[in-house]
XYZ file of C-alpha atoms in Angstrom:
554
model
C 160.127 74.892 30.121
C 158.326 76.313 27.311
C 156.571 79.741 26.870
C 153.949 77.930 26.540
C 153.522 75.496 29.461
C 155.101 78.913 32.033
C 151.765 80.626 30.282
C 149.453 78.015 31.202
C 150.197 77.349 35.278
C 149.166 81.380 35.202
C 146.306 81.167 33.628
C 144.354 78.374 36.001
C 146.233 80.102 39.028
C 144.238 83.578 37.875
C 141.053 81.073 37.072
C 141.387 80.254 40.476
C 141.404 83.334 41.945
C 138.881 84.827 40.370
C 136.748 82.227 41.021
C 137.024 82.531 44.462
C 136.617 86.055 44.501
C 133.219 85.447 42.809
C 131.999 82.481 45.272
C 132.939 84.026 48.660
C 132.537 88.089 49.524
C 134.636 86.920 53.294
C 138.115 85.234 50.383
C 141.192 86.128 51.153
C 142.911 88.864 48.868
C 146.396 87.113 47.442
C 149.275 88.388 49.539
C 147.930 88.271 52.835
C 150.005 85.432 54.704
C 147.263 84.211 57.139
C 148.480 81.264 59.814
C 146.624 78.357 59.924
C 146.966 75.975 63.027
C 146.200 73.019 62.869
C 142.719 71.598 60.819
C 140.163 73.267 63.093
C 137.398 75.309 62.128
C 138.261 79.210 62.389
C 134.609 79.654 63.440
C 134.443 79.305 67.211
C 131.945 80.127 69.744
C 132.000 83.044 71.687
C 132.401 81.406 75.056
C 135.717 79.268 73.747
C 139.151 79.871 75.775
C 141.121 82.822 74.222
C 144.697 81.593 72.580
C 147.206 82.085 74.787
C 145.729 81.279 78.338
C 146.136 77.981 79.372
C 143.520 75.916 80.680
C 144.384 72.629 82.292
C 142.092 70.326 79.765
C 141.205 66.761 81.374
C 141.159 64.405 78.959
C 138.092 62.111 78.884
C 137.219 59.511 76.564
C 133.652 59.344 76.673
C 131.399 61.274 74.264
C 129.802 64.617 75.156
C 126.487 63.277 75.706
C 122.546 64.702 75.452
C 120.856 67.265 77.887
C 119.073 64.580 78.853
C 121.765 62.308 79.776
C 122.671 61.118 83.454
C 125.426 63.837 84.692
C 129.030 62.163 85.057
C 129.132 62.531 88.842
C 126.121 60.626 89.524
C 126.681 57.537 91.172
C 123.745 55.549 92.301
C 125.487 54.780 95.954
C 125.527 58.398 96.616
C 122.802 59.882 95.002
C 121.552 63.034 96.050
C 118.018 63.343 98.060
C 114.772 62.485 95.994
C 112.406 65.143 94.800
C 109.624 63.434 96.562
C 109.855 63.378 100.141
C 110.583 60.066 101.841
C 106.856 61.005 103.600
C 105.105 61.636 100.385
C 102.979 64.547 99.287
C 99.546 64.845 101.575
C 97.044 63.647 99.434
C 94.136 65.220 98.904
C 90.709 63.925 99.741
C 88.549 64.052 96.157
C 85.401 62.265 98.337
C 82.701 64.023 99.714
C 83.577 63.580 102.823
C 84.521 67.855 102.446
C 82.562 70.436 100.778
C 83.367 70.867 97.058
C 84.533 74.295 97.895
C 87.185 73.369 100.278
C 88.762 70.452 98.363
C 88.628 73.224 95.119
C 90.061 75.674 97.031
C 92.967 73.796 98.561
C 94.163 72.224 95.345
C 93.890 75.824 93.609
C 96.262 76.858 95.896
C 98.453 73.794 95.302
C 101.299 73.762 92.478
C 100.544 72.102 89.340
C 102.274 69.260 89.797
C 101.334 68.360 93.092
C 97.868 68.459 91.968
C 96.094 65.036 92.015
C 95.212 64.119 88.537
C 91.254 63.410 88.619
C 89.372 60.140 88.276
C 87.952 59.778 84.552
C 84.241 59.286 85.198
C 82.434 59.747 82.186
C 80.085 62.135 82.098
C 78.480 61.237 78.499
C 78.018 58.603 76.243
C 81.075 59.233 74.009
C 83.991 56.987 75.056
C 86.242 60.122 74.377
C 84.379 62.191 76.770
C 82.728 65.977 75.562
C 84.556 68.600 73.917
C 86.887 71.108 75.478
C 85.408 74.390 74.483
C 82.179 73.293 75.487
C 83.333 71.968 78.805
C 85.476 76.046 79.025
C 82.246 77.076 78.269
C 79.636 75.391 80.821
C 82.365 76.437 83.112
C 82.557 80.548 81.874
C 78.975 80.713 82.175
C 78.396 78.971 85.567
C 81.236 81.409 86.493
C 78.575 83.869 85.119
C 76.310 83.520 87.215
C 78.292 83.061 90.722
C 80.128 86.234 89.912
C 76.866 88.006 88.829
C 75.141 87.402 91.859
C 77.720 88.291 94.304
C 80.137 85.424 94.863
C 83.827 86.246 96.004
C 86.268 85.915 93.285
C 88.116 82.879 95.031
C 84.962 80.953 95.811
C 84.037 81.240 92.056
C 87.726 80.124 91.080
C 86.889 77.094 93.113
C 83.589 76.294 91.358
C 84.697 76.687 87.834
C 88.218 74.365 88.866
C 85.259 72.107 90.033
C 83.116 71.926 86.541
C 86.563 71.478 84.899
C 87.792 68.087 87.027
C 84.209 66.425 86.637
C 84.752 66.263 83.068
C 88.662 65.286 83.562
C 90.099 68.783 82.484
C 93.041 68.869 85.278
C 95.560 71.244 83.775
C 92.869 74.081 84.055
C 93.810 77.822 85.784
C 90.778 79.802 86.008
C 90.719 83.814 86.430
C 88.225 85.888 88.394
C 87.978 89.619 87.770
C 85.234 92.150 88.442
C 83.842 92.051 85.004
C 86.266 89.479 82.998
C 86.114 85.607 83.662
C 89.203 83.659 81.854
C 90.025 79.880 81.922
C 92.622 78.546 79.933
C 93.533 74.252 79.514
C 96.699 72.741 78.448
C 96.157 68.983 77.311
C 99.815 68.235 77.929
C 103.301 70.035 78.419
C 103.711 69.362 74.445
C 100.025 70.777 73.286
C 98.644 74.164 72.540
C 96.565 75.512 75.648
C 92.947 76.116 74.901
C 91.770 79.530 76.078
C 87.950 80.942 76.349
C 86.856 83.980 78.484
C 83.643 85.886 79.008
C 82.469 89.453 79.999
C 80.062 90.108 83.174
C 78.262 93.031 81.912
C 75.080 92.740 84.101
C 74.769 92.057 88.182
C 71.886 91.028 89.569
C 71.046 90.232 93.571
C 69.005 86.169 93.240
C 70.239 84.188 96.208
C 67.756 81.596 94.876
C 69.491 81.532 91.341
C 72.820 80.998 93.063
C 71.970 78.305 94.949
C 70.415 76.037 92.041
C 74.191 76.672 90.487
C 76.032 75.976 94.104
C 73.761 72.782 93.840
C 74.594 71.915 90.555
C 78.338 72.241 90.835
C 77.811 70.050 93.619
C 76.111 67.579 91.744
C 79.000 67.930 88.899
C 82.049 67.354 92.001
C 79.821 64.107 93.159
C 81.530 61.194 91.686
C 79.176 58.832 92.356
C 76.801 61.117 89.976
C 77.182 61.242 86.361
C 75.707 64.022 84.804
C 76.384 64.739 81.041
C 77.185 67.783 79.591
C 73.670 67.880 77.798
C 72.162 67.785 81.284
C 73.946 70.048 83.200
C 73.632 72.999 79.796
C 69.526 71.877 80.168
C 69.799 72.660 84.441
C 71.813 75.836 83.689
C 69.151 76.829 81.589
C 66.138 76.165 83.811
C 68.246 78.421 86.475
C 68.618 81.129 84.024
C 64.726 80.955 82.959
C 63.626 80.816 86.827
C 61.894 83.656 87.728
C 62.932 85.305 91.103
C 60.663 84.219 94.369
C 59.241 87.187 94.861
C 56.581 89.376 93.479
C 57.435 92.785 92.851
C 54.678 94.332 95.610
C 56.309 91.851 97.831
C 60.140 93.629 97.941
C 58.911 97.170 98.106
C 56.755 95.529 101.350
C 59.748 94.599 102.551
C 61.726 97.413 101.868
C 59.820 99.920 104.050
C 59.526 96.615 106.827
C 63.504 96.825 106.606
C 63.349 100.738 107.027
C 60.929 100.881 110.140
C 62.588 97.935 111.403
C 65.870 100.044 111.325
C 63.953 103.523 112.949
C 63.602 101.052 115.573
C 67.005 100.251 116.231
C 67.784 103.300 116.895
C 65.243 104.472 119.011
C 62.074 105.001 117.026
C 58.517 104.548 118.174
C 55.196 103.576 115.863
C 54.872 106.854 114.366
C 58.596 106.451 113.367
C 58.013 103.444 111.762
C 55.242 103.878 109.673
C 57.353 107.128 108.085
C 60.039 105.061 107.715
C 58.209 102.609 106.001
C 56.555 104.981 103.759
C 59.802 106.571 102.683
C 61.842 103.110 101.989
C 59.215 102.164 99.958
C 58.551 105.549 97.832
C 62.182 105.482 97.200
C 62.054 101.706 96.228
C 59.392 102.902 93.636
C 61.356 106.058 92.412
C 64.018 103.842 92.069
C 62.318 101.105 90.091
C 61.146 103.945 87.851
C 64.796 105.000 87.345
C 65.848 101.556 86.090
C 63.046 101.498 83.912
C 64.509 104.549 81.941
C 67.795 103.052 82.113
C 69.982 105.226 84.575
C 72.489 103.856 86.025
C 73.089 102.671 89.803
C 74.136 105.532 90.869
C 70.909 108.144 90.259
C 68.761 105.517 91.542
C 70.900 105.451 94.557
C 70.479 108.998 94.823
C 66.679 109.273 94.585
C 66.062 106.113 96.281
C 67.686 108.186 99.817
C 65.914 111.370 99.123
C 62.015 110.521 100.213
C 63.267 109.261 104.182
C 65.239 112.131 103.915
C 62.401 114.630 102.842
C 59.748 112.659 105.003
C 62.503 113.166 108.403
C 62.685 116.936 107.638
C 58.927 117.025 106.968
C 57.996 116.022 109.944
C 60.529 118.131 111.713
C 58.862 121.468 110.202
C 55.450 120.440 110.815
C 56.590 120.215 114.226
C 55.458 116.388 115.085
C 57.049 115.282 118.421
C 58.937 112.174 116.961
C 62.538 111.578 116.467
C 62.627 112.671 112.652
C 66.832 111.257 112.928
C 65.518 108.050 113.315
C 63.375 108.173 110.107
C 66.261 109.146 107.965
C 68.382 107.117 109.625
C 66.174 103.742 108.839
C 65.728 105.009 105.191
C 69.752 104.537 105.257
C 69.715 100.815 106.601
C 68.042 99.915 103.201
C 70.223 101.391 100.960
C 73.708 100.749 102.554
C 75.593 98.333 100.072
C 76.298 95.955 102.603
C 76.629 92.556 100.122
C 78.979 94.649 97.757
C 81.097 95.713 100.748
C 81.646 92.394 102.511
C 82.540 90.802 98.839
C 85.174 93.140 97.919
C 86.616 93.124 101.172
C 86.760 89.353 101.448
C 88.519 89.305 97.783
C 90.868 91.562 99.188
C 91.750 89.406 102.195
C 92.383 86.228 100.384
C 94.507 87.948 97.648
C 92.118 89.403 94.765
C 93.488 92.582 94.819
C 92.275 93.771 91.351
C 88.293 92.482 92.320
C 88.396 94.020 95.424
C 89.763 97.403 94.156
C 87.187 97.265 91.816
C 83.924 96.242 94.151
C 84.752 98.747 96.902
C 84.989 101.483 94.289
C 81.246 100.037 93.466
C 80.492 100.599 97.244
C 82.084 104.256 97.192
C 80.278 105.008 94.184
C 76.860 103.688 95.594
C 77.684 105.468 99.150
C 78.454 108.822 97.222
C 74.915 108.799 95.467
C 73.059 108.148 98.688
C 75.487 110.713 100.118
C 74.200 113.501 97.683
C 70.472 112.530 97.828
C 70.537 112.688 101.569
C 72.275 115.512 101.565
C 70.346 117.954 99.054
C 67.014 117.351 101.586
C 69.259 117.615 104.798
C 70.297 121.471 103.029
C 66.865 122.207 101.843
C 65.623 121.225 105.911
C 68.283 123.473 107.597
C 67.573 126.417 104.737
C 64.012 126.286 105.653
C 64.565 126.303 109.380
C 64.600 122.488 110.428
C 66.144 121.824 113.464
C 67.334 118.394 113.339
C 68.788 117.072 117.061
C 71.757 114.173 116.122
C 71.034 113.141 119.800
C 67.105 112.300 119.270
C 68.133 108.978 118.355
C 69.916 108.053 121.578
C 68.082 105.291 124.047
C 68.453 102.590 122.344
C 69.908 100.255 125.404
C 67.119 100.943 127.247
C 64.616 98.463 125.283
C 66.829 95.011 124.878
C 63.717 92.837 123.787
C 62.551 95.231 121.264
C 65.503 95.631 119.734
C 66.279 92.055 119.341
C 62.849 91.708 117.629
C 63.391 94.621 115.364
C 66.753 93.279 114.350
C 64.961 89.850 113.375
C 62.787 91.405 111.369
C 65.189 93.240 109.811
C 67.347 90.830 108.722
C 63.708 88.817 107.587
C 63.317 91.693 105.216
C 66.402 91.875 104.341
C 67.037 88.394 103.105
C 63.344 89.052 101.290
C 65.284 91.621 99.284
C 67.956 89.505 98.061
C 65.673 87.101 96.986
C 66.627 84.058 99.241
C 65.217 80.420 99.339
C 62.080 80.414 101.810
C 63.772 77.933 103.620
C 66.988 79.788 104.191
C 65.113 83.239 105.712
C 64.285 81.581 109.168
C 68.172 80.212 109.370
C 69.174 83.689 108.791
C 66.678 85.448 110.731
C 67.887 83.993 113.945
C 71.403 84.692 113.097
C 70.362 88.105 112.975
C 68.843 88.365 115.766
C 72.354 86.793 117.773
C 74.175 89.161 115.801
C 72.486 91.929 117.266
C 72.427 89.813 120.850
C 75.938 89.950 120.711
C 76.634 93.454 119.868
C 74.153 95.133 122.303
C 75.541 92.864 125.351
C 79.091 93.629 124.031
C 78.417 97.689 123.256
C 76.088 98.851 125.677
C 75.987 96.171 129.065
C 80.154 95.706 128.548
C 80.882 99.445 127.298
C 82.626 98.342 124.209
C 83.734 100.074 121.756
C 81.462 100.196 118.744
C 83.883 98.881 116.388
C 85.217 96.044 118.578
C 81.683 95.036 118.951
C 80.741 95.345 115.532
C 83.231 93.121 115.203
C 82.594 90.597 117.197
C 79.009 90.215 116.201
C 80.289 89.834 112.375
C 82.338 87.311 113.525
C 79.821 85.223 114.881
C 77.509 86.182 111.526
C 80.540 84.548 109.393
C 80.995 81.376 112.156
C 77.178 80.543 111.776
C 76.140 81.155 108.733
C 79.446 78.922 107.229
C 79.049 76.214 108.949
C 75.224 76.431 108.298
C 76.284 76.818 104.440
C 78.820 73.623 104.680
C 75.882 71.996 106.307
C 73.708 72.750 103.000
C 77.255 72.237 101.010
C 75.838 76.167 99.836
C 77.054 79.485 99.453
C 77.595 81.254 102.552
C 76.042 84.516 101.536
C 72.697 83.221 102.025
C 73.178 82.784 105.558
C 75.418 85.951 106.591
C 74.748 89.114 104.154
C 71.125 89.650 105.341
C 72.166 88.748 109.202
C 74.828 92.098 109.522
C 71.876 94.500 108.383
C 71.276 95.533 111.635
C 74.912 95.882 112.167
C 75.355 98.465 109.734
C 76.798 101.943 110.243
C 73.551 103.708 109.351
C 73.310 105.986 112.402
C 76.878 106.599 111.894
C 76.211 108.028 108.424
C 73.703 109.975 109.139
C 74.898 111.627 111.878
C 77.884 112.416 109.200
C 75.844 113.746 106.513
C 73.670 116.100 109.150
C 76.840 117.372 110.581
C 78.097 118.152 107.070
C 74.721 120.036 106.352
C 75.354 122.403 108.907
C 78.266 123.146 108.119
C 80.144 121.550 110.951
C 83.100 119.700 108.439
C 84.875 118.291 111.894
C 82.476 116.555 113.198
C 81.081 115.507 109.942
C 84.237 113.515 108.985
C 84.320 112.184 112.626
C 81.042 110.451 112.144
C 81.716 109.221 108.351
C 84.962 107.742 109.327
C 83.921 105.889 112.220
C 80.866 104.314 109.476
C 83.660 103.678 107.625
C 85.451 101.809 110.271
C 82.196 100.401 111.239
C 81.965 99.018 107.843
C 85.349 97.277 107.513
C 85.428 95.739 111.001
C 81.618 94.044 109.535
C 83.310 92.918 106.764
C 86.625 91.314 108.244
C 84.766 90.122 111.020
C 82.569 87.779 108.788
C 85.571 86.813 106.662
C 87.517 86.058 110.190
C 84.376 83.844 111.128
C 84.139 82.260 107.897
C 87.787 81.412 107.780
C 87.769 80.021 111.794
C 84.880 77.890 111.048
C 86.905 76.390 108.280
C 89.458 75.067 111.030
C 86.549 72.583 112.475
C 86.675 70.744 109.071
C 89.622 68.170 107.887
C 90.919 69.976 104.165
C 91.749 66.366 102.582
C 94.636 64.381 104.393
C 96.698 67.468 105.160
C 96.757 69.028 108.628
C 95.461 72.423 107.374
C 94.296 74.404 104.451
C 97.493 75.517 102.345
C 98.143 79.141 102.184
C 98.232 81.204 98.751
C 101.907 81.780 98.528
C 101.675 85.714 98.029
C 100.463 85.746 101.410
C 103.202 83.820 103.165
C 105.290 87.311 103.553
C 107.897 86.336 100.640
């Protein structure tokens, strides 16, 4: 070999090398002996069988197949049980042969995928139906309106999952807060979900205005009725222009009705009521005045208690033989937050934790300011040498008949105030007057205890006035917020807030925390009635209503 051809083998072996030290960072330097078994790749997974522990490897000729693939140890002879029960799924009813509310309710709390997929009625003229934000949107703003006005959190679930299905949106999941409303649609499992929400910034109390909307998500659930989504924007409009039924002259009337009506309950006579009267509806006026200027709920709370209160210790320094307790006491009835109390305590029960948090914070905030206004009189009475008796308002068993009649006309007022349909107010004015029936034959010709009573009566408030609502196919609040008025803890509160003002803290909290009891068993005892009433009615083609599955204990 020439000097020559030795050079050359050098000279492409170093070209090599220094290639590959220029392509790769990871070469190998030249004198590192590095095994090499076999032709498989060096880059492994980190789940592969270390070298040197041996696996017993069963050899199989068939290709590693998809994720989708049938499993090698399927066999059709033996094949495991079938997701769907030999039985079936219960199917659920989409006629009207149930209220909208029920068949809403009961396929919220189904899964997804057990959810009957709705019948595609069209609801316009377009063969591809409306658009999906302005379906989300009819919905958010119906939503609006039911929240606005009072509506529990799950009943306005069920009417938005309603407006959705008549147009053919079934993958919808609606989401009730206090003051946030949320719906979100996926088309299919391989599409983008659509998404629209929308504040509730301003509350209003129109039992009118919410049934026009219970009536036309009932129209929009109907199959046999097509309404397009023109139409039903143009009747959401014409409920959002109505004005309420009432003239203003007309609710401060029935304010100070609502307040002597109360001084009645408890044991007032004429003079009582007219001062009673008089001081609901000065209050009413002081606290018109305040929303006027803008103040919030809470300072017209407070001044709306102080002019009963000031009348009651008025009337106890003049020295005017009449039960001045009673007088403060009915000034109470008509500021008690009873609507706000039995909603957030009804969200609570069937699983809106976050609503009902938020609504009886509402109540304590209201029940503070009527607290303080009552209050600064009560200290201003005592300080000038008023001498109020907590037992002036006793003898109330002794007249049955008038107290029944007072307790009708209290609830009358009362459903005046929240601005019912005319032809609701009789409905509820009876059940008012069997609510009170009830509790006085329970309380004071039984001897039961208040609460148990109070109970008992709410009950029968939430039996009647559902199934009077499911006969309307209405809301229920119509027909059971103004019938507990004379059930609520307004003696109880007083006697509280007196106790407090002279200086007697024990008895004081004795007397606010049986209101307070008095107050809860009101509200779970219309929920309990609203929810037994439910178990007269078939829920579809199942045996009962499903359960939310946060409440089955696991």
């Amino acid at each position: 070999m020439t000097e020559a051809e030795d050079r050359k083998p050098q000279s492409d072996e170093s070209r090599s090398a220094f290639d590959s030290e220029i392509t790769s960072e990871f070469a190998i330097p030249r004198g590192l002996a590095v095994s090499r078994v076999g032709g498989e790749s060096e880059t492994t997974s980190e789940f592969a069988v270390p070298r040197g522990m041996d696996v017993p490897q069963t050899v199989s000729g068939e290709p590693e197949g998809s994720a989708f693939s049938r499993p090698r140890t399927y066999s059709a002879r033996h094949a495991p049980a079938a997701f769907t029960p030999a039985e079936g799924f219960p199917v659920v009813s989409l006629t009207k042969d149930v209220p909208w509310q029920d068949r809403m309710r009961t396929m919220l709390r189904m899964p997804v995928a057990e959810r009957p997929a709705p019948e595609r009625v069209p609801k316009a003229e377009e063969d591809e139906g409306p658009a999906v934000p302005r379906v989300l949107d009819l919905t958010l703003r119906i939503g609006e309106l039911l929240l606005a006005g009072g509506e529990g959190a799950e009943d306005v679930e069920a009417a938005m999952f309603a407006v959705c299905r008549s147009y053919g949106l079934d993958r919808c999941e609606p989401n009730v807060t206090f003051t946030l409303l949320s719906i979100s649609y996926q088309p299919s499992l391989v599409e983008d979900p659509v998404t629209a929400s929308r504040t509730v910034r301003r509350r209003g109390t129109d039992y009118t205005r919410l049934a026009a909307v219970f009536q036309l998500v009932d129209d929009l659930s109907d199959p046999e009725t097509h309404i397009s989504l023109e139409d039903a924007y143009r009747r959401l409009a014409e409920i959002r222009r109505n004005r309420h039924p009432y003239p203003t002259w007309v609710l401060t009337s029935a304010s100070g009705l609502l307040a002597g009506a109360a001084s009645v309950l408890v044991g007032g006579d004429l003079i009582v009521f007219l001062a009673a009267a008089v001081g609901a509806m000065l209050g009413d006026r002081l606290a018109w005045l305040c929303a006027g200027r803008g103040l919030p709920e809470f300072y017209q709370f407070l001044v709306a208690a102080m002019p009963p209160a000031a009348i009651g210790v008025a009337l106890t320094l003049t020295h005017v033989d009449v039960k001045a307790s009673a007088v403060i006491t009915g000034g109470l009835f008509a500021l008690l937050p009873g609507r706000a109390l039995v909603a957030g305590v009804q969200d609570g029960l069937t699983g809106f934790y976050i609503t009902a948090a938020a609504r009886l914070l509402e109540v304590m905030y209201f029940f503070v300011g009527i607290v303080v206004g009552v209050l600064v009189m009560l200290y201003v009475g005592v300080q000038l040498g008023a001498h109020l008796n907590p037992d002036a308002a006793l003898g109330i068993s002794e007249r049955p008949l008038w107290s029944i009649g007072a307790s009708m006309l209290l609830s009358l007022t009362f459903a005046v105030l929240l601005q019912q349909e005319r032809a609701t107010v009789l409905a509820v004015t009876l059940n008012g007057g069997v609510a009170w029936s009830v509790f006085g034959a329970m309380h004071y010709a039984g001897d039961i205890s208040p609460v148990a009573s109070t109970a008992v009566a709410a009950g029968v408030v939430g039996l009647f006035g559902q199934l009077l609502a499911r006969y309307r196919f209405a809301s229920a609040l119509p027909y059971t917020t103004a019938a507990i008025g004379p059930l609520l803890p307004g003696s109880a509160t007083y006697f509280g807030l007196l106790a407090f003002a002279q200086n007697e803290a024990d008895a004081g909290l004795v007397s606010l925390t049986k209101a307070a009891a008095l107050a809860m068993a009101i509200a779970i005892g219309v929920n309990l009635g609203s929810e037994i009433s439910r178990l007269f009615l078939r829920i579809g083609s199942a045996e009962k209503r499903r359960a939310a599955k946060r409440t089955r204990g696991f």
